[in-house]
Short mmCIF file of C-alpha atoms in Angstrom, two decimals:
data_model
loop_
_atom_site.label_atom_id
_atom_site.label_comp_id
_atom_site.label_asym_id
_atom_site.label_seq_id
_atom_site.Cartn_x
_atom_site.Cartn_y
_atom_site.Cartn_z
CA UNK A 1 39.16 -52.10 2.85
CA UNK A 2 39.39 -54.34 6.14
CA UNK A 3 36.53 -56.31 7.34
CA UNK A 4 36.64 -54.75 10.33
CA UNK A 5 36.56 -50.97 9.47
CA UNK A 6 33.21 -52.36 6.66
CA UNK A 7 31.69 -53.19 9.61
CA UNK A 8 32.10 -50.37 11.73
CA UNK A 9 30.55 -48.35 8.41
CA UNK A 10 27.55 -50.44 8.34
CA UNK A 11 26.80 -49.99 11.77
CA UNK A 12 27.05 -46.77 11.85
CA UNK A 13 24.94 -45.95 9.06
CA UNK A 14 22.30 -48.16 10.09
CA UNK A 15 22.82 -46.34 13.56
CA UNK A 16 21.83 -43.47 12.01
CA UNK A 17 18.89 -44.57 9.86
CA UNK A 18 17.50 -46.15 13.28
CA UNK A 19 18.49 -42.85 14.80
CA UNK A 20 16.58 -40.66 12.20
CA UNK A 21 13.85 -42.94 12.57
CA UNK A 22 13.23 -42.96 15.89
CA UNK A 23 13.23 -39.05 16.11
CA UNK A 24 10.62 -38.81 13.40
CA UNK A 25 8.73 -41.51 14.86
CA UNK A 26 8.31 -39.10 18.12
CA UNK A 27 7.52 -36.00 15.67
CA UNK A 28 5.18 -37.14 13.01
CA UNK A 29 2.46 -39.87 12.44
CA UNK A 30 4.17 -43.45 11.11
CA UNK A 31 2.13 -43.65 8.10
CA UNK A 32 3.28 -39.78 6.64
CA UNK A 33 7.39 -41.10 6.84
CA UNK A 34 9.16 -41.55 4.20
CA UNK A 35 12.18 -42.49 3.14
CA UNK A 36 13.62 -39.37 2.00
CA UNK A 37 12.45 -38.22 5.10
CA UNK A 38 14.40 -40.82 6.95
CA UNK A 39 17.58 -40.21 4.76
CA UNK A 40 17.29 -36.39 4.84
CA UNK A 41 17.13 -36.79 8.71
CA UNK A 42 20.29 -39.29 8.65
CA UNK A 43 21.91 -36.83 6.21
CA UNK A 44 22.92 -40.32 4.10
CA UNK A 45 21.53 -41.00 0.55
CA UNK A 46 18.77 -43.08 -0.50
CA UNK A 47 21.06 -45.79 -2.46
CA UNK A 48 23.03 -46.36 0.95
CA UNK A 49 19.71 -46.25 2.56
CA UNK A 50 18.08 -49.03 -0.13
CA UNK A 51 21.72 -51.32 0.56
CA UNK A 52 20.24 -52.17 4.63
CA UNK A 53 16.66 -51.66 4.25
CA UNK A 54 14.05 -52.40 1.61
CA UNK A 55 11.44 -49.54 2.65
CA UNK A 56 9.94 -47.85 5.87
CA UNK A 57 8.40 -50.72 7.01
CA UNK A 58 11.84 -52.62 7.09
CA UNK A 59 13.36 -50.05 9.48
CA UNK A 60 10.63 -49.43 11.70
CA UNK A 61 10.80 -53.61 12.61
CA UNK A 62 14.82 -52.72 13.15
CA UNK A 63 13.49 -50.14 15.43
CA UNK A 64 11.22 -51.97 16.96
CA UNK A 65 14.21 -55.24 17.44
CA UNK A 66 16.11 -52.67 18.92
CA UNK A 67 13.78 -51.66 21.59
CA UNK A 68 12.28 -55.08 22.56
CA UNK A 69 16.13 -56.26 22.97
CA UNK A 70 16.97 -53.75 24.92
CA UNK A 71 14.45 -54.07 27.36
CA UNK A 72 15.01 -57.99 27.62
CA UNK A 73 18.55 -57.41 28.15
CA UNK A 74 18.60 -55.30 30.34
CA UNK A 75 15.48 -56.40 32.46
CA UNK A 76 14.99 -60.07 32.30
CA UNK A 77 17.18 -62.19 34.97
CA UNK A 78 16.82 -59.27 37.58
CA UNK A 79 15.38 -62.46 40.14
CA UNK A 80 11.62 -62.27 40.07
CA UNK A 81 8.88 -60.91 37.62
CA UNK A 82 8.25 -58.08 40.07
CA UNK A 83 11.81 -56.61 40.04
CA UNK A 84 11.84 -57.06 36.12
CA UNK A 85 8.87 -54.86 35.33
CA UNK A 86 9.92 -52.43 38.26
CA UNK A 87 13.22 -52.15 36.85
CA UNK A 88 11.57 -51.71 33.25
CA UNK A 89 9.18 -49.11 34.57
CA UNK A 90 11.65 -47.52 36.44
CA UNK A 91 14.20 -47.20 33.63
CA UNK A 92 11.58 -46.20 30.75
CA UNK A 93 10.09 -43.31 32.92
CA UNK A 94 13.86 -41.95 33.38
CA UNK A 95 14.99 -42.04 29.93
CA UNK A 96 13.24 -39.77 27.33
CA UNK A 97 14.40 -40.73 24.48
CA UNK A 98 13.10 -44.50 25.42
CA UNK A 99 9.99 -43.36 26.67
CA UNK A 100 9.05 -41.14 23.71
CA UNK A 101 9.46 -43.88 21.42
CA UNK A 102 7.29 -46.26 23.43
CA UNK A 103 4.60 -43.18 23.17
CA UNK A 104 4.87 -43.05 19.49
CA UNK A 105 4.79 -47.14 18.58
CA UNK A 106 2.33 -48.06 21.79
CA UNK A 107 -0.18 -44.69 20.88
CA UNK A 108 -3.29 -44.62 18.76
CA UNK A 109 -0.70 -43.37 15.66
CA UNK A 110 1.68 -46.12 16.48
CA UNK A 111 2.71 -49.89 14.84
CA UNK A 112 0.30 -52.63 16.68
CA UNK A 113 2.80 -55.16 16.34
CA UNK A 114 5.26 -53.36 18.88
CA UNK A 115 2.41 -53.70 21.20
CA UNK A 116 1.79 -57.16 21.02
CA UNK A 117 5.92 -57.82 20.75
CA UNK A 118 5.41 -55.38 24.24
CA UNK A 119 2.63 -58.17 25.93
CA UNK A 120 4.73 -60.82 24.73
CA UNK A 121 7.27 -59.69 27.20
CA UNK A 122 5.01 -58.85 29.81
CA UNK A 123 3.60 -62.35 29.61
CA UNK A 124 7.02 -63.72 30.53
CA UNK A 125 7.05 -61.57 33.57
CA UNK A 126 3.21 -62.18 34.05
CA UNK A 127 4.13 -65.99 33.82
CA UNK A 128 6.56 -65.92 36.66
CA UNK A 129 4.17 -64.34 38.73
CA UNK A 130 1.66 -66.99 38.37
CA UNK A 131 3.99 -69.65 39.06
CA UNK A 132 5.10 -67.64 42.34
CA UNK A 133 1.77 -67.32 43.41
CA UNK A 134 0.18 -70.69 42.58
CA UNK A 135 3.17 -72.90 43.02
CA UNK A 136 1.27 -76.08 41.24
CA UNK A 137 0.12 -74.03 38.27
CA UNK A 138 -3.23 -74.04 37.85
CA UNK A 139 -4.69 -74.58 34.35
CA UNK A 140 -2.60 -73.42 30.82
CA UNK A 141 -6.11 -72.67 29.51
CA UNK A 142 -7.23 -71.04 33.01
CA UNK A 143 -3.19 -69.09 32.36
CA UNK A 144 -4.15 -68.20 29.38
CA UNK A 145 -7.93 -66.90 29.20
CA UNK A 146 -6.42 -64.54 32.39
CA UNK A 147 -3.65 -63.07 30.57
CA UNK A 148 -5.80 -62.78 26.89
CA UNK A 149 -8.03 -60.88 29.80
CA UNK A 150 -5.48 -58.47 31.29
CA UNK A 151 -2.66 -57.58 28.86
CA UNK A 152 -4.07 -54.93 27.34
CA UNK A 153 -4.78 -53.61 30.43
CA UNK A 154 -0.87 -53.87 31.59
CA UNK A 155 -0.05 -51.63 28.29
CA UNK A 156 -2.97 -49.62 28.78
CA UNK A 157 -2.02 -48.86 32.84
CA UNK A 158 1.68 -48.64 31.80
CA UNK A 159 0.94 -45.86 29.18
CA UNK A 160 -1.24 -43.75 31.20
CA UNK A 161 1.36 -43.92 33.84
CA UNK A 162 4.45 -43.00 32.10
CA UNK A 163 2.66 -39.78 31.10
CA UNK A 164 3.07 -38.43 34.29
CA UNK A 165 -0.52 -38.51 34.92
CA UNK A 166 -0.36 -39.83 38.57
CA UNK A 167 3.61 -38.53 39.51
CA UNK A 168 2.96 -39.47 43.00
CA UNK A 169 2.97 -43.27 41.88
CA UNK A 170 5.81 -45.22 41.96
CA UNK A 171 6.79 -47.98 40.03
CA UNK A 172 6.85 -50.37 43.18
CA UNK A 173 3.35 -49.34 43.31
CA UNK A 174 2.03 -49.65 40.39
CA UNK A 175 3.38 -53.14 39.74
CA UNK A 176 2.17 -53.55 43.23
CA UNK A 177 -1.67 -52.22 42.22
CA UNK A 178 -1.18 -54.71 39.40
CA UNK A 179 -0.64 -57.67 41.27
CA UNK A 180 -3.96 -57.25 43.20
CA UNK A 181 -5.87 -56.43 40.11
CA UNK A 182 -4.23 -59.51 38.78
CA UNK A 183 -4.72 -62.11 41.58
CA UNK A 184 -7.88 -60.72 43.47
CA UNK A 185 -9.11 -58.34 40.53
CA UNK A 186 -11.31 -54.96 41.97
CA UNK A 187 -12.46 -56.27 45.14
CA UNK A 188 -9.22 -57.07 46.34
CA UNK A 189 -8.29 -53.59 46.05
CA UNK A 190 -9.95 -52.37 49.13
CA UNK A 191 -12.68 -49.70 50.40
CA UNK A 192 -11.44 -46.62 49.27
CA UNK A 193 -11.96 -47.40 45.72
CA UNK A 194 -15.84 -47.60 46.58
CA UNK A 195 -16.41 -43.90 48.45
CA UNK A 196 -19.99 -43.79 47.55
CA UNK A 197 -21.18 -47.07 49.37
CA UNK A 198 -21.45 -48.99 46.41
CA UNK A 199 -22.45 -52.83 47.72
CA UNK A 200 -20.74 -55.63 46.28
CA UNK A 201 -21.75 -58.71 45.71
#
């Protein structure tokens, strides 16, 4: 059989099983899939399954590869970090299929080292930002401590917002509302988030 047409098979079938795998992921905790699940859902047997992947685990990391690529590719280089993770936003809340899986592997059910795989790329774009902003630099610790500070936040903020909890939000402004929180934190904000009279100090 020709190289070429061997190749075609293989990526189709681990198409498939990344396929299956992703649609299961969105339907059922990650912890209760198995692999007959993932075959029965690919319609392919578990010996073809066993010849690309050595268990769950395995293909949930493909998964997982093929999301974080796809976001760099088609995200990073866009100019500056605050086109990047507009663009990201942007694209995530208009594709279902992309922002169910980011649901199921960034929920309380989901796989903890998408999540940090996710910060990892928002630190690039965080990065930029701080370089924009404070054109000498500042510290790497001072970089560092900030960002070990807010990235959970960033996931946090951009989970609660792709489930259309505030639809009159854009993505301009969000990444816009996280830019303030970022450089001037809550007091740079402004007086409406403060309607009782709270004081500052």
């Amino acid at each position: 059989m020709p190289k070429e047409t061997v190749n075609r098979r293989v990526q189709f079938t681990k198409t498939a099983l990344r396929d299956a795998m992703i649609e299961l992921i969105c339907e059922k905790p990650l912890t209760s899939i198995t692999v007959k699940d993932v075959c029965a859902r690919a319609d392919i047997n578990r010996s073809t399954f066993y010849l690309h992947y050595k268990d769950v685990d395995s293909l949930l990391v493909a998964v997982e590869d093929y999301a974080i690529e796809y976001i760099q590719s088609h995200f990073k280089g866009l100019g500056n970090a605050f086109d990047e993770l507009v663009g990201f936003l942007t694209y995530m809340k208009n594709t279902p299929r992309l922002r169910n899986l980011f649901f199921a592997l960034a929920g309380e059910r989901g796989d903890p080292r998408f999540t940090r795989r996710l910060q990892e790329f928002t630190f690039q774009s965080f990065e930029r930002g701080w370089h924009e902003h404070l054109p000498n630099g500042g510290l790497d610790d001072e970089k560092t401590l900030v960002y070990s500070y807010v990235q959970p936040g960033i996931v946090s903020v951009f989970y609660s917002w792709l489930t259309d909890k505030m639809p009159n939000m854009s993505a301009e402004q969000l990444v816009c509302l996280l830019q303030k929180l970022i450089l001037h934190g809550v007091t740079g904000l402004g007086e409406d988030l403060f309607p009782f009279g709270n004081s500052r100090t």
